[in-house]
Amino acid sequence: MTTSRRHYHITTFGCQMNKADSERMAGILEDMGFEWSEDPNQADVILYNTCTIRDNAEQKVYSYLGRQAKRKHEQPDLTLIVAGCVAQQEGEALLRRVPELDLVMGPQHANRLQDLLQQVFDGNQVVATEPIHIIEDITKPRRDSKVTAWVNVIYGCNERCTYCVVPNVRGVEQSRTPEAIRVEMEELGRQGYKEVTLLGQNIDAYGRDLPGVTPEGRHQHTLTDLLYYVHDVPGVERIRFATSHPRYFTERLIRACAELPKVCEHFHIPFQSGDNEVLKRMARGYTHEKYRRIINTIREYMSDAAISADAIVGFPGETEEQFENTLKLVADIGFDQLNTAAYSPRPGTPAAVWENQLSEEVKSDRLQRLNHLVATIAAERSQRYMGRLEEVLVEDQNPKDKTQVMGRTRTNRLTFFTGDINELKGKLVKVRISEVRAFSLTGEPVEVREVVSV
Ligand code: SAH
Ligand code: SF4
Ligand code: F3S
């Protein structure tokens, strides 16, 4: 039996912003009458939402794309789309490299997918990478989870970290209005979502492009104000936000997090390097002393808060001693989790053309040493959960053990326990922790919390 429904497939690379964009683009495609196909080879529209943060991320895209470009020769009505950060970085050059492409669209154009596809169906090859004002999303995203959701609050980034492509590919900061954010969260609450993560590449910049200044001279709309404004959205039981920038992280924000019961005690604040000289050349705008002060303040307000971060090793010119300052910071702070990466030179960024690049050997050696330390420290940090009662929001079945479900603590530790997903999905369960590992926990369910939504 054949069906006349046309199918789409999206493969997403990169960060949470890309995942959120993909969910909105999937929503647009479903609105247009397309149906999801898990298998890209059965799809009539294939969309790669791409990442270019490091060279290996970019190369992965080309290998996927090559395979589908070949398929297009046998199936000429296949529509091939490259969206996201590689699309923005390469623009028309991507069409020269892969002439089979129908549409190349930068991240700012995600909400315009329907328009752009219409132009493709009218017989055009389309490139949409000019900077635009991001239009509010009018469709319903097709979200991967029914329990946790992402909500963009600010697009783009105005920082100029010397290693980073994000400002080039994501454009200038554009904050959504508090009202639009609240409306989206209220809808999520009505649909039964329990957890919302507010998203921005530099979320502490939220609101500085919106009009309005207080009598004390500060911006009227800040992330702190936004948290107070959305905090009472019915149904939403947990609020998280990412990614924080140490340059702008304020005590006022920390106080709000301590005060507002739904805001979870987990902070993702990338430090990138523990050495002041390296931080300066990265143009990060803070010292390791300031970073330590922020973490100390967080712990004064919330002694049990989990701290995670990103770090780069092998930045151009980084000496062994400077790298050891990163190790020292990691040991001193005691991170619950750390995303680590070897520096990768990116086109169009200042540090890429500096002459003091380090060899791949040095970079990978430092990466290994750092990862080893991270695992040791995370294992130590996990110890504190032993025997404790933790509230876990159940998201899914444990893919490796169908008798178990999995979810996260408020501090974002992945936790497994015995249970039936059909009964427990989306429930907040008190779990007695009986096993601890570096990055996950196992426990026994004690009590399911009944949430009374108003
Ligand atoms: N906006 C966030 C992070 C954005 S990119 C921030 O300001 O911290 C996510 C992470 O990728 C960064 O934190 C950094 O650790 C890493 N990264 C970015 N550019 C990189 C590069 N050129 N090489 C290696 N890692 C990089
Ligand atoms: Fe990149 Fe820096 Fe902006 Fe983060 S703050 S996205 S690292 S430029
Ligand atoms: Fe990658 Fe773009 Fe995110 S480069 S990390 S997908 S902003």
Coordinates of C-alpha atoms in Angstrom, one line a residue, residues 16-402:
Q16 CA 20.5 22.9 22.8
M17 CA 19.7 26.0 20.7
N18 CA 19.9 23.8 17.6
K19 CA 17.8 21.1 19.2
A20 CA 15.2 23.8 20.1
D21 CA 15.3 25.1 16.5
S22 CA 14.9 21.6 15.1
E23 CA 11.8 21.1 17.2
R24 CA 10.3 24.3 15.8
M25 CA 11.2 23.4 12.3
A26 CA 9.7 19.9 12.8
G27 CA 6.5 21.7 14.0
I28 CA 6.4 23.8 10.8
L29 CA 6.9 20.7 8.6
E30 CA 4.0 18.9 10.4
D31 CA 1.8 21.9 10.0
M32 CA 2.6 21.7 6.3
G33 CA 1.3 18.1 6.3
F34 CA 4.7 16.2 6.4
E35 CA 5.0 13.1 8.6
W36 CA 8.1 12.2 10.6
S37 CA 10.3 9.4 9.3
E38 CA 12.8 7.8 11.6
D39 CA 14.7 6.5 8.6
P40 CA 16.3 9.3 6.5
N41 CA 16.2 6.9 3.5
Q42 CA 12.4 6.9 3.6
A43 CA 12.1 10.6 3.8
D44 CA 11.2 13.1 1.0
V45 CA 12.5 16.1 2.9
I46 CA 15.8 15.7 4.7
L47 CA 17.0 18.5 6.9
Y48 CA 20.5 18.6 8.6
N49 CA 20.6 21.1 11.4
T50 CA 24.3 21.7 11.7
C51 CA 27.0 22.7 14.1
T52 CA 30.4 24.2 13.4
I53 CA 31.7 24.9 17.0
R54 CA 34.7 22.6 16.3
D55 CA 36.2 21.2 13.1
N56 CA 35.1 17.6 13.8
A57 CA 31.5 18.8 14.2
E58 CA 31.6 20.4 10.8
Q59 CA 33.2 17.4 9.1
K60 CA 30.5 15.1 10.4
V61 CA 28.0 17.1 8.5
Y62 CA 29.8 16.7 5.2
S63 CA 29.9 13.0 5.5
Y64 CA 26.2 12.7 6.3
L65 CA 25.4 15.1 3.5
G66 CA 27.5 13.2 0.9
R67 CA 25.4 10.1 1.3
Q68 CA 22.1 11.9 0.8
A69 CA 23.4 13.9 -2.1
K70 CA 24.1 10.6 -3.9
R71 CA 20.6 9.4 -3.2
K72 CA 19.2 12.5 -4.8
H73 CA 20.5 11.2 -8.2
E74 CA 18.2 8.3 -8.0
Q75 CA 15.3 10.2 -6.4
P76 CA 15.3 13.7 -7.9
D77 CA 12.3 14.9 -6.0
L78 CA 14.1 14.5 -2.7
T79 CA 14.5 17.8 -1.0
L80 CA 17.8 18.4 0.8
I81 CA 18.2 21.1 3.4
V82 CA 21.2 22.3 5.4
A83 CA 20.1 24.5 8.3
G84 CA 22.0 25.8 11.3
C85 CA 25.5 27.0 11.9
V86 CA 27.4 25.4 9.0
A87 CA 24.8 26.8 6.7
Q88 CA 25.3 30.3 8.0
Q89 CA 29.1 29.9 8.0
E90 CA 29.4 28.5 4.4
G91 CA 26.3 30.1 2.7
E92 CA 26.6 29.8 -1.1
A93 CA 29.9 28.0 -0.8
L94 CA 27.9 25.1 0.4
L95 CA 26.0 25.0 -2.9
R96 CA 29.2 24.8 -4.8
R97 CA 30.4 22.0 -2.6
V98 CA 27.1 20.1 -2.7
P99 CA 25.2 21.2 -5.8
E100 CA 22.4 18.8 -5.0
L101 CA 21.3 21.0 -2.1
D102 CA 17.9 22.7 -2.4
L103 CA 18.0 25.0 0.6
V104 CA 20.8 26.5 2.8
M105 CA 19.4 28.4 5.8
G106 CA 21.0 30.1 8.7
P107 CA 19.7 29.7 12.3
Q108 CA 18.0 33.1 12.3
H109 CA 15.7 31.7 9.5
A110 CA 14.5 28.6 11.3
N111 CA 11.0 30.0 11.8
R112 CA 10.8 30.9 8.1
L113 CA 11.1 27.3 6.9
Q114 CA 7.6 27.2 5.3
D115 CA 8.3 30.3 3.2
L116 CA 11.7 29.1 2.2
L117 CA 10.4 25.6 1.3
Q118 CA 7.7 27.1 -0.8
Q119 CA 10.3 28.9 -2.9
V120 CA 12.1 25.5 -3.3
F121 CA 8.9 23.8 -4.4
D122 CA 8.5 26.6 -6.9
G123 CA 11.7 25.4 -8.5
N124 CA 14.4 27.5 -6.8
Q125 CA 17.6 26.7 -5.1
V126 CA 17.5 29.0 -2.1
V127 CA 20.2 30.5 0.3
A128 CA 18.8 32.3 3.3
T129 CA 21.7 33.6 5.4
E130 CA 21.2 37.4 5.6
P131 CA 20.8 38.7 9.2
I132 CA 17.2 39.3 10.1
H133 CA 15.0 40.1 13.0
I134 CA 13.8 36.7 14.2
I135 CA 10.1 36.4 13.9
E136 CA 8.1 34.9 16.7
D137 CA 7.3 31.3 16.1
I138 CA 3.7 30.9 15.1
T139 CA 3.6 27.1 14.8
K140 CA 3.7 24.5 17.5
P141 CA 7.1 22.9 18.0
R142 CA 7.2 19.1 17.7
R143 CA 9.0 18.5 21.0
D144 CA 11.0 15.3 21.6
S145 CA 10.0 15.0 25.2
K146 CA 6.6 15.3 26.9
V147 CA 8.2 16.1 30.2
T148 CA 11.0 18.6 29.7
A149 CA 11.0 21.5 27.2
W150 CA 13.4 24.2 26.0
V151 CA 12.3 27.7 25.7
N152 CA 14.5 30.2 23.9
V153 CA 14.7 33.5 25.7
I154 CA 17.6 35.2 23.8
Y155 CA 19.0 34.4 20.4
G156 CA 22.6 35.2 19.2
C157 CA 25.6 36.5 21.1
N158 CA 27.3 39.9 21.3
E159 CA 30.5 38.6 23.0
R160 CA 33.7 38.2 21.0
C161 CA 35.5 35.3 22.6
T162 CA 38.5 34.9 20.3
Y163 CA 38.1 31.2 19.7
C164 CA 34.3 31.1 19.0
V165 CA 32.2 31.1 15.8
V166 CA 28.9 31.5 17.6
P167 CA 28.6 35.3 17.1
N168 CA 29.4 34.9 13.4
V169 CA 26.8 32.2 12.9
R170 CA 24.1 33.2 15.3
G171 CA 24.1 36.9 14.9
V172 CA 23.5 39.7 17.4
E173 CA 21.5 39.2 20.6
Q174 CA 17.7 39.3 20.2
S175 CA 15.7 38.8 23.3
R176 CA 12.1 37.6 23.2
T177 CA 9.6 39.6 25.3
P178 CA 8.8 38.4 28.8
E179 CA 5.2 38.1 27.7
A180 CA 5.9 35.8 24.7
I181 CA 8.1 33.6 27.0
R182 CA 5.4 33.4 29.6
V183 CA 2.7 32.5 27.1
E184 CA 4.9 29.7 25.7
M185 CA 5.5 28.4 29.3
E186 CA 1.8 28.5 30.2
E187 CA 1.0 26.4 27.1
L188 CA 3.7 24.0 28.2
G189 CA 2.2 23.8 31.7
R190 CA -1.2 23.1 30.2
Q191 CA 0.2 20.3 28.1
G192 CA 1.7 18.6 31.2
Y193 CA 5.3 19.6 30.8
K194 CA 7.0 19.7 34.3
E195 CA 10.4 21.2 33.5
V196 CA 11.5 24.1 31.4
T197 CA 15.0 25.1 30.5
L198 CA 15.4 28.7 29.4
L199 CA 17.9 29.0 26.7
G200 CA 20.4 31.5 25.4
Q201 CA 24.1 31.3 24.3
N202 CA 24.7 34.0 26.8
I203 CA 21.6 34.0 28.9
D204 CA 22.8 36.6 31.3
A205 CA 22.6 39.1 28.5
Y206 CA 18.8 38.6 28.4
G207 CA 16.9 41.8 28.1
R208 CA 19.7 44.2 27.4
D209 CA 18.4 44.8 23.9
L210 CA 14.8 45.3 25.1
P211 CA 13.6 48.9 25.8
G212 CA 13.2 50.1 29.4
V213 CA 15.5 51.2 32.2
T214 CA 14.8 51.3 36.0
P215 CA 15.1 54.5 38.1
E216 CA 18.4 53.0 39.4
G217 CA 19.6 52.9 35.8
R218 CA 19.6 49.1 35.2
H219 CA 17.8 47.4 32.4
Q220 CA 14.2 46.7 33.2
H221 CA 14.3 43.3 31.8
T222 CA 17.0 41.0 33.1
L223 CA 17.2 37.3 33.5
T224 CA 16.5 37.8 37.2
D225 CA 13.3 39.7 36.5
L226 CA 12.3 37.1 34.0
L227 CA 12.7 34.3 36.6
Y228 CA 10.4 36.2 39.0
Y229 CA 8.0 36.9 36.1
V230 CA 7.6 33.3 34.9
H231 CA 8.1 31.5 38.2
D232 CA 4.4 30.9 39.0
V233 CA 3.4 29.4 35.7
P234 CA 1.0 26.6 36.7
G235 CA 2.1 23.1 36.0
V236 CA 5.8 23.9 35.4
E237 CA 7.5 22.5 38.5
R238 CA 11.1 23.0 37.6
I239 CA 13.0 25.8 35.9
R240 CA 16.5 25.7 34.7
F241 CA 18.6 28.1 32.5
A242 CA 21.7 27.9 30.3
T243 CA 24.3 29.1 29.4
S244 CA 25.6 31.5 32.0
H245 CA 28.5 33.8 31.5
P246 CA 30.8 34.6 34.5
R247 CA 31.2 38.2 33.2
Y248 CA 27.6 39.0 33.9
F249 CA 26.5 36.6 36.6
T250 CA 25.1 38.7 39.5
E251 CA 24.5 38.1 43.2
R252 CA 20.9 39.3 42.5
L253 CA 20.5 36.4 40.2
I254 CA 21.9 34.0 42.8
R255 CA 19.5 35.3 45.4
A256 CA 16.6 34.9 43.0
C257 CA 17.6 31.2 42.4
A258 CA 17.8 30.6 46.2
E259 CA 14.5 32.3 46.8
L260 CA 12.4 30.8 44.0
P261 CA 11.5 27.2 44.8
K262 CA 11.1 26.1 41.2
V263 CA 14.5 27.2 40.1
C264 CA 16.8 24.2 40.3
E265 CA 20.1 24.2 42.2
H266 CA 22.2 23.6 39.2
F267 CA 24.4 26.2 37.5
H268 CA 26.2 25.7 34.2
I269 CA 28.8 28.4 34.1
P270 CA 31.6 27.8 31.6
F271 CA 35.0 29.1 32.7
Q272 CA 37.1 27.9 29.7
S273 CA 40.4 28.4 31.4
G274 CA 41.8 28.7 35.0
D275 CA 44.6 31.0 33.9
N276 CA 44.2 34.8 33.8
E277 CA 46.5 35.4 30.9
V278 CA 44.7 32.8 28.8
L279 CA 41.3 34.2 29.8
K280 CA 42.5 37.6 28.7
R281 CA 43.6 36.3 25.3
M282 CA 40.2 34.5 25.0
A283 CA 38.6 38.0 25.7
R284 CA 36.4 36.4 28.4
G285 CA 36.3 39.5 30.6
Y286 CA 36.8 37.9 34.0
T287 CA 39.6 36.4 36.1
H288 CA 39.7 33.0 37.8
E289 CA 39.4 34.9 41.1
K290 CA 36.1 36.3 40.0
Y291 CA 34.9 32.9 38.9
R292 CA 35.8 31.5 42.3
R293 CA 33.9 34.3 44.0
I294 CA 30.8 33.5 41.9
I295 CA 30.9 29.8 42.9
N296 CA 31.5 30.7 46.6
T297 CA 28.5 33.0 46.6
I298 CA 26.3 30.4 45.0
R299 CA 27.4 27.9 47.7
E300 CA 26.8 30.5 50.4
Y301 CA 23.2 30.7 49.3
M302 CA 22.7 27.1 48.2
S303 CA 25.3 24.8 49.9
D304 CA 24.4 21.8 47.8
A305 CA 24.2 23.5 44.4
A306 CA 25.6 21.5 41.5
I307 CA 28.1 23.3 39.3
S308 CA 29.0 22.4 35.8
A309 CA 31.0 24.2 33.1
D310 CA 32.8 24.0 29.8
A311 CA 36.6 24.2 29.4
I312 CA 39.0 24.4 26.5
V313 CA 42.5 23.0 26.6
G314 CA 45.4 23.8 24.3
F315 CA 44.3 27.4 23.4
P316 CA 47.0 29.0 21.3
G317 CA 50.1 29.8 23.4
E318 CA 48.8 27.9 26.5
T319 CA 51.9 26.8 28.5
E320 CA 52.1 23.7 30.7
E321 CA 51.9 26.0 33.7
Q322 CA 48.8 27.8 32.4
F323 CA 47.1 24.5 31.7
E324 CA 47.9 23.4 35.3
N325 CA 46.0 26.5 36.5
T326 CA 43.0 25.0 34.8
L327 CA 43.6 21.7 36.6
K328 CA 43.9 23.6 39.8
L329 CA 40.6 25.4 39.3
V330 CA 38.9 22.2 38.5
A331 CA 40.2 20.5 41.6
D332 CA 39.5 23.5 43.9
I333 CA 35.9 24.1 42.7
G334 CA 34.9 20.4 42.6
F335 CA 32.7 20.4 39.5
D336 CA 29.8 18.0 39.2
Q337 CA 30.3 17.8 35.5
L338 CA 32.6 19.5 33.0
N339 CA 32.4 19.5 29.2
T340 CA 36.0 19.6 27.9
A341 CA 37.3 20.2 24.5
A342 CA 40.7 20.6 22.7
Y343 CA 40.9 24.0 21.1
S344 CA 39.9 23.8 17.4
P345 CA 40.8 26.8 15.1
R346 CA 37.6 28.1 13.5
P347 CA 37.3 30.1 10.3
G348 CA 36.7 33.8 10.9
T349 CA 37.8 33.9 14.5
P350 CA 40.9 35.8 15.7
A351 CA 42.7 33.0 17.5
A352 CA 42.6 30.8 14.5
V353 CA 45.3 32.9 12.7
W354 CA 47.6 33.3 15.6
E355 CA 51.0 31.7 15.1
N356 CA 51.3 30.1 18.5
Q357 CA 49.1 27.1 17.8
L358 CA 49.8 24.0 19.8
S359 CA 50.4 20.5 18.3
E360 CA 47.5 18.0 18.3
E361 CA 49.7 15.8 20.6
V362 CA 49.9 18.4 23.3
K363 CA 46.2 19.2 23.0
S364 CA 45.1 15.6 23.3
D365 CA 47.5 14.9 26.1
R366 CA 46.1 17.8 28.1
L367 CA 42.5 16.8 27.3
Q368 CA 43.1 13.3 28.7
R369 CA 44.7 14.6 31.8
L370 CA 41.8 17.0 32.4
N371 CA 39.2 14.4 31.7
H372 CA 40.8 12.0 34.1
L373 CA 40.7 14.7 36.9
V374 CA 37.1 15.5 36.0
A375 CA 35.9 11.9 36.4
T376 CA 37.8 11.6 39.7
I377 CA 36.2 14.7 41.1
A378 CA 32.7 14.0 39.8
A379 CA 32.9 10.6 41.5
E380 CA 33.8 12.3 44.8
R381 CA 31.0 14.8 44.3
S382 CA 28.6 12.0 43.8
Q383 CA 29.4 10.5 47.2
R384 CA 27.3 13.1 48.9
Y385 CA 24.1 11.6 47.4
M386 CA 24.6 8.2 49.1
G387 CA 21.6 7.4 51.3
R388 CA 19.9 10.7 50.5
L389 CA 16.3 11.2 49.5
E390 CA 16.3 13.0 46.1
E391 CA 13.4 14.2 44.0
V392 CA 13.6 12.8 40.5
L393 CA 11.6 13.9 37.6
V394 CA 11.0 10.8 35.5
E395 CA 11.7 11.3 31.8
D396 CA 12.1 7.9 30.2
Q397 CA 12.8 4.2 30.4
N398 CA 16.4 3.3 31.0
P399 CA 17.3 2.1 27.5
K400 CA 19.8 -0.4 28.9
D401 CA 17.4 -1.9 31.5
K402 CA 13.6 -1.9 30.7

